[in-house]
């Protein structure tokens, strides 16, 4: 998966994706062990976590939108 010299770019990508140091170490450990399946599982779990946060924020935005609608007088 990672070519020579690209390890730093993978680390940067993981950091940009919000991965913490421990997760990055674990990901690289799985790479060093040739465990691509474990790497993918780790990435998919993190993706699910991020998506749950997005959905939570969407619900909060919907609540705010409804409150704004109410404060404005139901569109009057």
XYZ file of C-alpha atoms in Angstrom:
76
model
C 0.000 0.000 0.000
C 2.634 2.535 1.038
C 5.621 3.039 -1.202
C 9.054 4.087 -0.059
C 9.055 7.694 1.093
C 5.295 7.908 1.406
C 5.054 6.939 5.070
C 5.137 10.609 6.076
C 2.309 11.444 3.677
C 0.203 8.614 5.115
C 0.845 9.904 8.634
C -0.120 13.415 7.527
C -3.286 12.071 5.913
C -4.222 10.181 9.076
C -3.624 13.316 11.156
C -5.731 15.372 8.744
C -8.483 12.762 9.111
C -8.504 13.366 12.862
C -6.660 10.217 13.893
C -4.865 10.394 17.210
C -1.262 9.348 17.736
C -2.179 5.947 19.171
C -4.338 5.072 16.205
C -1.615 6.180 13.795
C 0.894 3.955 15.594
C -1.539 1.054 15.457
C -2.163 1.636 11.733
C 1.559 1.703 10.989
C 2.101 -1.375 13.142
C -0.456 -3.253 11.068
C 1.343 -2.048 7.942
C 4.690 -3.265 9.252
C 3.083 -6.655 9.983
C 1.515 -6.822 6.507
C -1.986 -6.810 7.997
C -3.914 -4.807 5.382
C -7.239 -6.219 6.610
C -6.543 -4.865 10.114
C -5.584 -1.482 8.634
C -8.868 -1.335 6.747
C -10.849 -2.315 9.845
C -9.187 0.478 11.800
C -9.881 3.044 9.062
C -13.489 1.919 8.690
C -14.083 2.210 12.451
C -12.684 5.739 12.445
C -14.828 6.623 9.431
C -17.936 5.341 11.226
C -17.008 7.409 14.283
C -16.639 10.552 12.167
C -19.907 9.865 10.372
C -21.722 9.488 13.698
C -20.396 12.916 14.695
C -21.587 14.404 11.409
C -25.062 12.949 11.892
C -25.163 14.307 15.434
C -24.239 17.752 14.148
C -26.924 17.476 11.443
C -29.534 16.768 14.138
C -28.363 19.764 16.146
C -28.524 21.982 13.052
C -32.075 20.790 12.388
C -33.035 21.729 15.945
C -31.535 25.176 15.472
C -33.291 25.597 12.131
C -36.617 24.752 13.760
C -35.965 27.205 16.600
C -35.045 29.937 14.103
C -38.284 29.193 12.251
C -40.237 29.450 15.517
C -38.557 32.689 16.583
C -39.284 34.238 13.199
C -42.954 33.499 13.748
C -43.523 30.342 11.717
C -42.617 32.053 8.497
C -44.884 35.085 8.989
